[in-house]
Amino acid sequence: MHSVQRIGRYRLERRLGTGAFGTVWLAHDDELDAPVAVKVLAENWSHRMDVRERFLSEARLLRKAGSPRVVQVYDIGELPDGRPYFVMEYADGGTLAELLAAGPLPVPEALRLTALAARSAHALHEAGIVHRDVKPSNVLLRTAPDGTRRVLLADLGLAKSLAEASGLTLAAGSAGYRPPEQAEPGAGIDERADVYSLGAVGYQLVTGTVPAAPGRVVPPGRLRPDLDPGVAAALTRALEPDRERRWPSAEAFARELEHAAEGAAPAGRPRGRRRLLALTAAVVAVAAAGTALTLALRPSGPAGVRVADATGRIAVRVPDGWGRQLRDSGWDPAALGLPAGHEPGLAVADDLAHWQDLASGVRGVFVGLSEQGDVTARVAAVDHPGCRYQGGRAFADGDWRGQVRTWDGCPGGGRLTETALRPAGAAGQPQVYVQIRQRSGSDATDGILRSLRVT
Ligand code: ATP
Ligand code: MG
């Protein structure tokens, strides 16, 4: 466990992630009463003056960009042990890497997100900065008060001012997203390097696959045969090894993608090519539940918040405080090992972006319907190796009967229940899969299960 509980006026709440050079924490700014993200340079690097300088130059460059499309830096400082940190805007919607955990996105969504990332890169370019490390984990999502999502580019650890970059000799960037000129000593870098990386991000959002080395990229239409040839051509042009043949600017690429997104027919996630994480099926299930994120649910009645999925077939009540975020767009039962498809489902939690992280202390509920599959058998096979299995018990009310299996002592101290329900009457379908994440203390499981309505 991390020994520091407070950095200046920022109270650390939990770890958001760790990268090559440091750790990012969710913290609370007690003065402004607002969440922030604090990035702290790792101890083993903090004595290296060149790394320290690079770390702090990231903060200064982010500040210099001063764009709402780029993560904002509020503060900078040093821990008593000498580790530098900077404080930035908290992206509550996670990263594109987390969205990708459930496989490729619907094409219009993938194009819109890539276009927004390209617009963010363009904002940097206008400030004279080449990012040089655009990849899914550096594209953050933040929910605006009206529920729409903003895309923020982060992590300029490798960025340099255009002026400095001209004589650059360092191979930099991340494999798959890195243009050939970034691996060539002295090639000189300009905004088209980011166009390549943005093309790689778009390619991955559409196909679910990181592109192969420059010049050997499999045409995206071969991985996703329903892909519009115009979209495939736009991505391929961004991924041209010869930068003279790429889109001349991130803005031009963004415009093309926006245009294509308008024309692209709304389609669901592609079937078949889903890439499962090395997580339990149950945890993956929620990531598969789609990308629509609605905020700020109204409390209804004395006990808790009532939420429903987009089809209106599922409704459930969760305790107050759990209902901050809702994903209502369904799920793919393949995540539980059942035949692939798209069925009604919802996930509601205080922090959906970290649902997959068993150490995160998230509180929430996932409910997925299955019209054909044997959910009971699948849930019986779920395991959570990081937690302690407490055993199973029967559940029955007027509508449902089934099995509740409980784990506690998960890494963040949390408790997890997995439930498979069948209608109490004779009909065997639909079956319902319910996953509940809560902290130790009083158990909300039965109240939640009794509140469940499925039509
Ligand atoms: P790399 O070191 O290769 O850049 P990375 O991008 O994952 O990898 P970091 O930039 O250190 O590493 O960030 C670690 C993780 O913290 C990110 O993947 C992201 O999930 C999370 N994160 C970073 N910045 C923020 C932020 N402002 N708001 C919310 N989450 C963030
Ligand atoms: Mg990063």
Coordinates of C-alpha atoms in Angstrom, one line a residue, residues 7-428:
I7 CA -0.1 15.4 -1.3
G8 CA -0.3 19.1 -0.3
R9 CA -3.9 19.9 -0.1
Y10 CA -4.9 16.9 -2.2
R11 CA -6.2 13.9 -0.4
L12 CA -5.4 10.7 -2.3
E13 CA -8.4 8.4 -2.8
R14 CA -7.2 5.6 -5.1
R15 CA -4.7 4.7 -7.8
L16 CA -6.0 5.2 -11.3
G17 CA -3.1 3.6 -13.1
T18 CA 0.6 3.2 -13.4
G19 CA 2.6 4.0 -16.5
A20 CA 6.3 3.8 -17.5
F21 CA 7.4 6.7 -15.3
G22 CA 4.9 7.1 -12.6
T23 CA 1.6 6.6 -10.9
V24 CA -1.6 8.5 -11.4
W25 CA -3.9 8.9 -8.4
L26 CA -7.5 10.1 -8.0
A27 CA -7.4 12.7 -5.3
H28 CA -9.7 15.3 -3.8
D29 CA -8.9 19.0 -3.8
D30 CA -10.3 19.9 -0.3
E31 CA -10.1 23.6 -1.0
L32 CA -12.0 23.6 -4.2
D33 CA -14.0 20.5 -3.3
A34 CA -13.3 18.8 -6.6
P35 CA -11.7 15.6 -7.8
V36 CA -8.3 15.9 -9.5
A37 CA -5.7 13.5 -10.9
V38 CA -2.2 13.6 -9.5
K39 CA 0.7 12.1 -11.4
V40 CA 3.7 11.3 -9.2
L41 CA 7.0 10.4 -10.7
A42 CA 8.2 6.9 -9.7
E43 CA 10.8 6.8 -7.0
N44 CA 13.4 5.0 -9.1
W45 CA 13.3 7.7 -11.6
S46 CA 13.1 10.8 -9.4
H47 CA 16.9 10.9 -8.9
R48 CA 17.5 11.0 -12.6
M49 CA 17.7 14.7 -13.6
D50 CA 16.9 14.0 -17.2
V51 CA 13.7 12.1 -16.4
R52 CA 12.7 14.6 -13.8
E53 CA 13.1 17.3 -16.3
R54 CA 11.1 15.4 -18.9
F55 CA 8.4 14.8 -16.4
L56 CA 8.1 18.4 -15.4
S57 CA 8.3 19.5 -19.0
E58 CA 5.2 17.4 -19.7
A59 CA 3.3 19.5 -17.1
R60 CA 4.6 22.7 -18.6
L61 CA 3.7 21.7 -22.2
L62 CA 0.2 20.7 -21.2
R63 CA -0.2 24.1 -19.6
K64 CA 1.2 25.8 -22.6
A65 CA -1.3 24.1 -24.9
G66 CA -4.1 25.7 -22.8
S67 CA -6.8 24.0 -24.7
P68 CA -10.1 22.4 -23.5
R69 CA -9.2 19.4 -25.7
V70 CA -6.0 18.8 -23.8
V71 CA -5.9 17.7 -20.2
Q72 CA -5.4 20.8 -18.0
V73 CA -2.7 21.1 -15.4
Y74 CA -3.6 23.0 -12.2
D75 CA -0.5 22.6 -10.0
I76 CA 3.0 21.2 -9.7
G77 CA 5.1 20.3 -6.7
E78 CA 7.4 18.0 -4.9
L79 CA 6.8 15.4 -2.2
P80 CA 8.9 15.6 1.0
D81 CA 11.0 12.7 -0.4
G82 CA 11.8 14.7 -3.5
R83 CA 9.4 13.0 -6.0
P84 CA 7.9 15.6 -8.3
Y85 CA 4.2 15.5 -9.1
F86 CA 1.7 17.5 -11.0
V87 CA -2.0 17.9 -10.5
M88 CA -4.4 17.7 -13.5
E89 CA -8.0 17.6 -14.5
Y90 CA -9.6 14.2 -13.6
A91 CA -11.0 12.4 -16.6
D92 CA -14.0 10.5 -15.1
G93 CA -14.7 8.4 -18.2
G94 CA -11.4 6.5 -18.3
T95 CA -9.3 6.1 -21.4
L96 CA -9.8 4.7 -24.9
A97 CA -7.7 1.7 -23.8
E98 CA -10.5 0.9 -21.3
L99 CA -13.2 1.2 -23.9
L100 CA -11.2 -1.1 -26.2
A101 CA -11.1 -3.8 -23.5
A102 CA -14.4 -5.1 -24.8
G103 CA -13.3 -5.2 -28.4
P104 CA -13.9 -2.9 -31.4
L105 CA -16.5 -0.2 -31.2
P106 CA -19.4 0.6 -33.5
V107 CA -17.9 2.3 -36.5
P108 CA -19.6 5.7 -36.2
E109 CA -18.6 5.8 -32.5
A110 CA -15.0 4.8 -33.4
L111 CA -14.8 7.5 -36.1
R112 CA -16.2 10.2 -33.8
L113 CA -13.8 9.4 -31.0
T114 CA -10.8 9.3 -33.4
A115 CA -11.9 12.6 -34.9
L116 CA -12.1 14.2 -31.5
A117 CA -8.6 12.8 -30.6
A118 CA -7.4 14.3 -33.9
R119 CA -8.9 17.7 -33.0
S120 CA -7.1 17.5 -29.7
A121 CA -3.8 16.8 -31.5
H122 CA -4.5 19.7 -33.8
A123 CA -4.9 22.0 -30.8
L124 CA -1.4 20.9 -29.7
H125 CA 0.0 21.4 -33.1
E126 CA -1.3 24.9 -33.2
A127 CA 0.6 25.5 -29.9
G128 CA 3.7 24.2 -31.6
I129 CA 3.8 20.9 -29.9
V130 CA 4.0 17.4 -31.4
H131 CA 2.6 14.8 -29.0
R132 CA 4.6 11.9 -30.2
D133 CA 2.9 9.3 -28.0
V134 CA -0.7 9.3 -29.1
K135 CA -2.1 5.9 -28.1
P136 CA -5.4 4.7 -26.5
S137 CA -4.2 5.0 -22.9
N138 CA -3.3 8.7 -23.5
V139 CA -6.7 9.6 -24.9
L140 CA -9.0 10.4 -21.9
L141 CA -12.7 10.8 -21.7
R142 CA -14.5 13.2 -19.5
T143 CA -18.2 13.6 -19.0
A144 CA -19.5 17.2 -19.3
P145 CA -22.3 18.4 -17.0
D146 CA -24.8 17.9 -19.9
G147 CA -23.8 14.2 -20.1
T148 CA -21.9 14.5 -23.4
R149 CA -18.3 13.1 -23.5
R150 CA -15.2 15.2 -24.1
V151 CA -12.0 13.8 -25.4
L152 CA -8.8 15.0 -23.8
L153 CA -5.3 14.2 -24.9
A154 CA -2.9 13.5 -22.1
D155 CA 0.6 12.4 -21.4
L156 CA 3.1 14.5 -23.3
G157 CA 6.0 12.8 -21.6
L158 CA 7.6 12.5 -25.0
A159 CA 6.4 15.7 -26.5
K160 CA 8.8 18.4 -27.6
S161 CA 8.3 21.8 -29.1
L162 CA 8.3 21.7 -32.8
A163 CA 11.4 23.8 -32.9
E164 CA 13.4 21.4 -30.6
A165 CA 12.1 18.4 -32.5
S166 CA 13.7 19.2 -35.7
G167 CA 17.0 17.8 -34.7
L168 CA 15.7 14.9 -32.7
T169 CA 17.6 11.7 -32.6
L170 CA 15.7 9.6 -30.1
A171 CA 13.5 6.7 -31.1
A172 CA 10.3 7.3 -29.2
G173 CA 6.7 6.3 -29.1
S174 CA 4.8 3.0 -28.6
A175 CA 5.0 0.1 -31.0
G176 CA 2.1 -0.1 -33.4
Y177 CA 1.3 3.6 -33.0
R178 CA 4.8 4.9 -33.9
P179 CA 5.4 6.2 -37.4
P180 CA 8.7 5.1 -39.1
E181 CA 10.3 8.5 -38.9
Q182 CA 10.1 8.4 -35.1
A183 CA 12.4 5.3 -35.2
E184 CA 14.9 7.0 -37.7
P185 CA 17.6 9.0 -36.1
G186 CA 17.6 12.6 -37.2
A187 CA 14.5 12.3 -39.4
G188 CA 12.8 15.3 -37.9
I189 CA 9.3 15.1 -36.6
D190 CA 6.3 17.2 -37.5
E191 CA 2.6 17.0 -36.9
R192 CA 2.2 14.2 -39.4
A193 CA 3.9 11.9 -36.9
D194 CA 0.8 12.3 -34.7
V195 CA -1.4 11.8 -37.8
Y196 CA 0.1 8.3 -38.1
S197 CA -0.5 7.5 -34.4
L198 CA -4.1 8.8 -34.7
G199 CA -4.6 6.5 -37.7
A200 CA -3.4 3.7 -35.5
V201 CA -5.8 4.6 -32.7
G202 CA -8.7 4.8 -35.3
Y203 CA -7.6 1.5 -36.8
Q204 CA -7.7 -0.2 -33.4
L205 CA -11.1 1.3 -32.4
V206 CA -12.6 0.0 -35.7
T207 CA -10.8 -3.4 -35.9
G208 CA -10.0 -4.2 -32.3
T209 CA -6.4 -4.8 -33.4
V210 CA -3.2 -2.8 -33.0
P211 CA -1.8 -2.2 -36.5
A212 CA 1.3 -4.1 -37.6
A213 CA 4.6 -2.4 -38.3
P214 CA 4.5 0.6 -40.7
G215 CA 4.2 -0.7 -44.3
R216 CA 2.9 -4.1 -43.2
V217 CA -0.5 -2.9 -41.9
V218 CA -3.3 -5.4 -42.7
P219 CA -6.0 -3.4 -44.6
P220 CA -8.7 -2.6 -42.0
G221 CA -11.5 -3.8 -44.4
R222 CA -10.0 -7.3 -44.2
L223 CA -10.4 -7.4 -40.4
R224 CA -13.9 -5.8 -40.5
P225 CA -15.4 -6.8 -43.9
D226 CA -18.5 -4.5 -43.4
L227 CA -16.3 -1.5 -43.2
D228 CA -17.1 1.3 -45.7
P229 CA -14.2 1.4 -48.3
G230 CA -14.0 5.2 -47.8
V231 CA -13.4 4.8 -44.1
A232 CA -10.8 2.1 -44.7
A233 CA -9.0 4.4 -47.2
A234 CA -9.0 7.3 -44.7
L235 CA -7.4 5.1 -42.0
T236 CA -4.9 3.6 -44.5
R237 CA -3.9 7.1 -45.7
A238 CA -3.1 8.1 -42.1
L239 CA -1.0 5.0 -41.7
E240 CA 1.1 5.6 -44.8
P241 CA 4.8 5.0 -44.0
D242 CA 5.7 7.9 -46.3
R243 CA 4.5 11.0 -44.5
E244 CA 4.2 12.9 -47.8
R245 CA 1.3 10.6 -48.6
R246 CA -0.5 10.9 -45.3
W247 CA -3.2 13.4 -44.4
P248 CA -1.3 16.7 -44.3
S249 CA -2.6 17.6 -40.9
A250 CA -4.6 16.2 -37.9
E251 CA -7.3 18.6 -38.8
A252 CA -7.7 17.3 -42.3
F253 CA -7.9 13.8 -40.9
A254 CA -10.5 14.9 -38.3
R255 CA -12.6 16.4 -41.0
E256 CA -12.5 13.3 -43.1
L257 CA -13.5 11.1 -40.2
E258 CA -16.3 13.5 -39.1
H259 CA -17.6 13.4 -42.7
A260 CA -17.4 9.6 -42.8
A261 CA -19.1 9.3 -39.3
E262 CA -22.1 11.2 -40.6
G263 CA -22.5 8.8 -43.6
A264 CA -21.7 5.6 -41.7
A265 CA -24.8 3.6 -40.8
P266 CA -25.2 3.0 -37.1
A267 CA -24.1 -0.6 -36.5
G268 CA -23.5 -2.6 -33.4
R269 CA -20.3 -4.0 -32.2
P270 CA -19.0 -6.5 -34.7
R271 CA -19.5 -10.1 -33.8
G272 CA -16.9 -12.8 -33.5
R273 CA -13.7 -10.9 -33.3
R274 CA -14.1 -10.0 -29.7
R275 CA -10.9 -10.0 -27.8
L276 CA -11.3 -11.0 -24.1
L277 CA -9.1 -9.7 -21.5
A278 CA -7.3 -11.9 -19.1
L279 CA -9.9 -11.0 -16.5
T280 CA -12.8 -13.0 -15.3
A281 CA -15.6 -13.2 -17.8
A282 CA -17.9 -11.5 -15.3
V283 CA -15.8 -8.5 -15.1
V284 CA -15.5 -8.3 -18.9
A285 CA -19.2 -8.4 -19.1
V286 CA -19.6 -4.9 -18.0
A287 CA -17.1 -3.4 -20.4
A288 CA -19.1 -5.1 -23.1
A289 CA -22.2 -3.3 -22.0
G290 CA -21.6 -0.5 -24.5
T291 CA -20.4 3.0 -24.4
A292 CA -23.3 5.3 -23.7
L293 CA -22.8 6.9 -20.4
T294 CA -25.5 8.9 -18.7
L295 CA -24.8 10.9 -15.6
A296 CA -26.5 12.2 -12.6
L297 CA -29.4 9.9 -12.0
R298 CA -32.2 11.4 -9.9
P299 CA -32.9 9.7 -6.6
S300 CA -36.4 8.2 -6.6
G301 CA -38.3 7.5 -3.5
P302 CA -36.8 7.1 0.0
A303 CA -34.4 4.2 -0.7
G304 CA -32.1 4.5 -3.6
V305 CA -32.1 5.3 -7.2
R306 CA -34.1 3.5 -9.8
V307 CA -32.5 2.9 -13.2
A308 CA -33.6 1.3 -16.5
D309 CA -31.8 0.1 -19.6
A310 CA -32.3 1.7 -23.0
T311 CA -34.9 -0.9 -24.1
G312 CA -36.9 -0.4 -21.0
R313 CA -37.0 -4.1 -20.3
I314 CA -34.7 -4.0 -17.2
A315 CA -35.2 -1.8 -14.2
V316 CA -33.5 -2.1 -10.9
R317 CA -33.0 0.1 -7.7
V318 CA -29.6 0.7 -6.3
P319 CA -28.5 2.4 -3.1
D320 CA -28.0 6.2 -3.2
G321 CA -24.5 7.1 -4.2
W322 CA -24.2 4.0 -6.5
G323 CA -26.3 5.6 -9.2
R324 CA -23.9 8.3 -10.5
Q325 CA -23.2 6.7 -13.9
L326 CA -25.3 4.4 -16.1
R327 CA -24.4 2.5 -19.2
D328 CA -27.7 1.3 -20.6
S329 CA -26.9 0.1 -24.0
G330 CA -26.9 -3.7 -23.6
W331 CA -24.3 -6.4 -23.4
D332 CA -22.8 -9.3 -25.3
P333 CA -23.4 -12.6 -23.5
A334 CA -20.1 -13.8 -25.1
A335 CA -18.4 -12.0 -22.2
L336 CA -19.9 -14.8 -20.0
G337 CA -18.9 -17.5 -22.4
L338 CA -22.4 -17.7 -24.0
P339 CA -23.2 -17.4 -27.7
A340 CA -22.3 -13.9 -29.0
G341 CA -25.1 -11.4 -29.5
H342 CA -26.5 -8.1 -28.3
E343 CA -29.0 -8.3 -25.5
P344 CA -30.5 -5.8 -23.1
G345 CA -28.2 -4.9 -20.2
L346 CA -27.2 -2.1 -17.9
A347 CA -24.4 -1.2 -15.6
V348 CA -24.8 1.4 -12.9
A349 CA -22.1 2.5 -10.5
D350 CA -20.4 5.3 -8.8
D351 CA -17.5 5.1 -11.2
L352 CA -18.0 2.9 -14.2
A353 CA -14.6 3.7 -15.7
H354 CA -13.0 1.6 -13.0
W355 CA -15.5 -1.2 -13.0
Q356 CA -13.0 -3.7 -14.3
D357 CA -10.5 -2.9 -11.6
L358 CA -11.3 -5.2 -8.6
A359 CA -9.0 -3.1 -6.5
S360 CA -10.9 0.1 -7.2
G361 CA -13.6 0.0 -4.5
V362 CA -16.4 0.7 -7.1
R363 CA -20.0 0.2 -5.9
G364 CA -22.4 -0.8 -8.6
V365 CA -24.6 -3.3 -10.3
F366 CA -24.5 -5.0 -13.7
V367 CA -27.6 -6.7 -15.1
G368 CA -27.7 -8.6 -18.4
L369 CA -30.5 -10.6 -20.0
S370 CA -30.0 -13.7 -21.9
E371 CA -32.8 -15.1 -24.0
Q372 CA -31.2 -18.4 -24.8
G373 CA -28.1 -19.1 -22.9
D374 CA -27.7 -21.1 -19.7
V375 CA -26.6 -18.2 -17.4
T376 CA -26.8 -20.5 -14.3
A377 CA -24.1 -22.9 -15.6
R378 CA -21.8 -20.0 -16.6
V379 CA -22.1 -18.1 -13.4
A380 CA -21.4 -21.4 -11.5
A381 CA -18.0 -21.5 -13.3
V382 CA -17.0 -17.9 -12.6
D383 CA -14.0 -17.4 -10.3
H384 CA -12.2 -14.4 -8.9
P385 CA -8.8 -15.5 -7.9
G386 CA -7.9 -12.2 -6.2
C387 CA -10.8 -12.5 -3.7
R388 CA -12.0 -15.0 -1.1
Y389 CA -14.9 -17.2 -2.1
Q390 CA -17.6 -17.2 0.6
G391 CA -19.9 -19.8 -0.9
G392 CA -23.2 -19.8 -2.6
R393 CA -26.8 -19.6 -1.5
A394 CA -30.3 -19.8 -3.0
F395 CA -32.3 -16.7 -3.7
A396 CA -36.1 -16.7 -4.4
D397 CA -38.8 -14.0 -4.5
G398 CA -42.1 -13.8 -6.3
D399 CA -40.5 -13.3 -9.7
W400 CA -37.1 -15.0 -9.6
R401 CA -35.2 -17.9 -8.2
G402 CA -31.5 -18.5 -8.5
Q403 CA -28.1 -18.8 -7.0
V404 CA -26.0 -16.0 -5.3
R405 CA -22.3 -16.6 -5.1
T406 CA -20.2 -14.2 -2.9
W407 CA -16.5 -13.2 -2.7
D408 CA -15.0 -10.8 -0.3
G409 CA -11.6 -9.6 0.6
C410 CA -11.0 -8.4 -3.0
P411 CA -7.8 -6.3 -3.4
G412 CA -9.5 -3.0 -2.6
G413 CA -11.3 -4.7 0.4
G414 CA -14.5 -5.0 -1.7
R415 CA -17.2 -7.7 -1.9
L416 CA -18.5 -9.1 -5.1
T417 CA -21.6 -11.2 -5.8
E418 CA -22.4 -13.1 -9.0
T419 CA -26.1 -14.1 -9.4
A420 CA -27.9 -16.2 -12.1
L421 CA -31.7 -15.8 -12.0
R422 CA -34.5 -17.7 -13.8
P423 CA -38.1 -16.7 -13.8
A424 CA -39.9 -18.2 -10.8
G425 CA -42.6 -19.6 -13.1
A426 CA -42.3 -22.5 -15.6
A427 CA -40.6 -20.5 -18.4
G428 CA -36.8 -21.0 -18.4

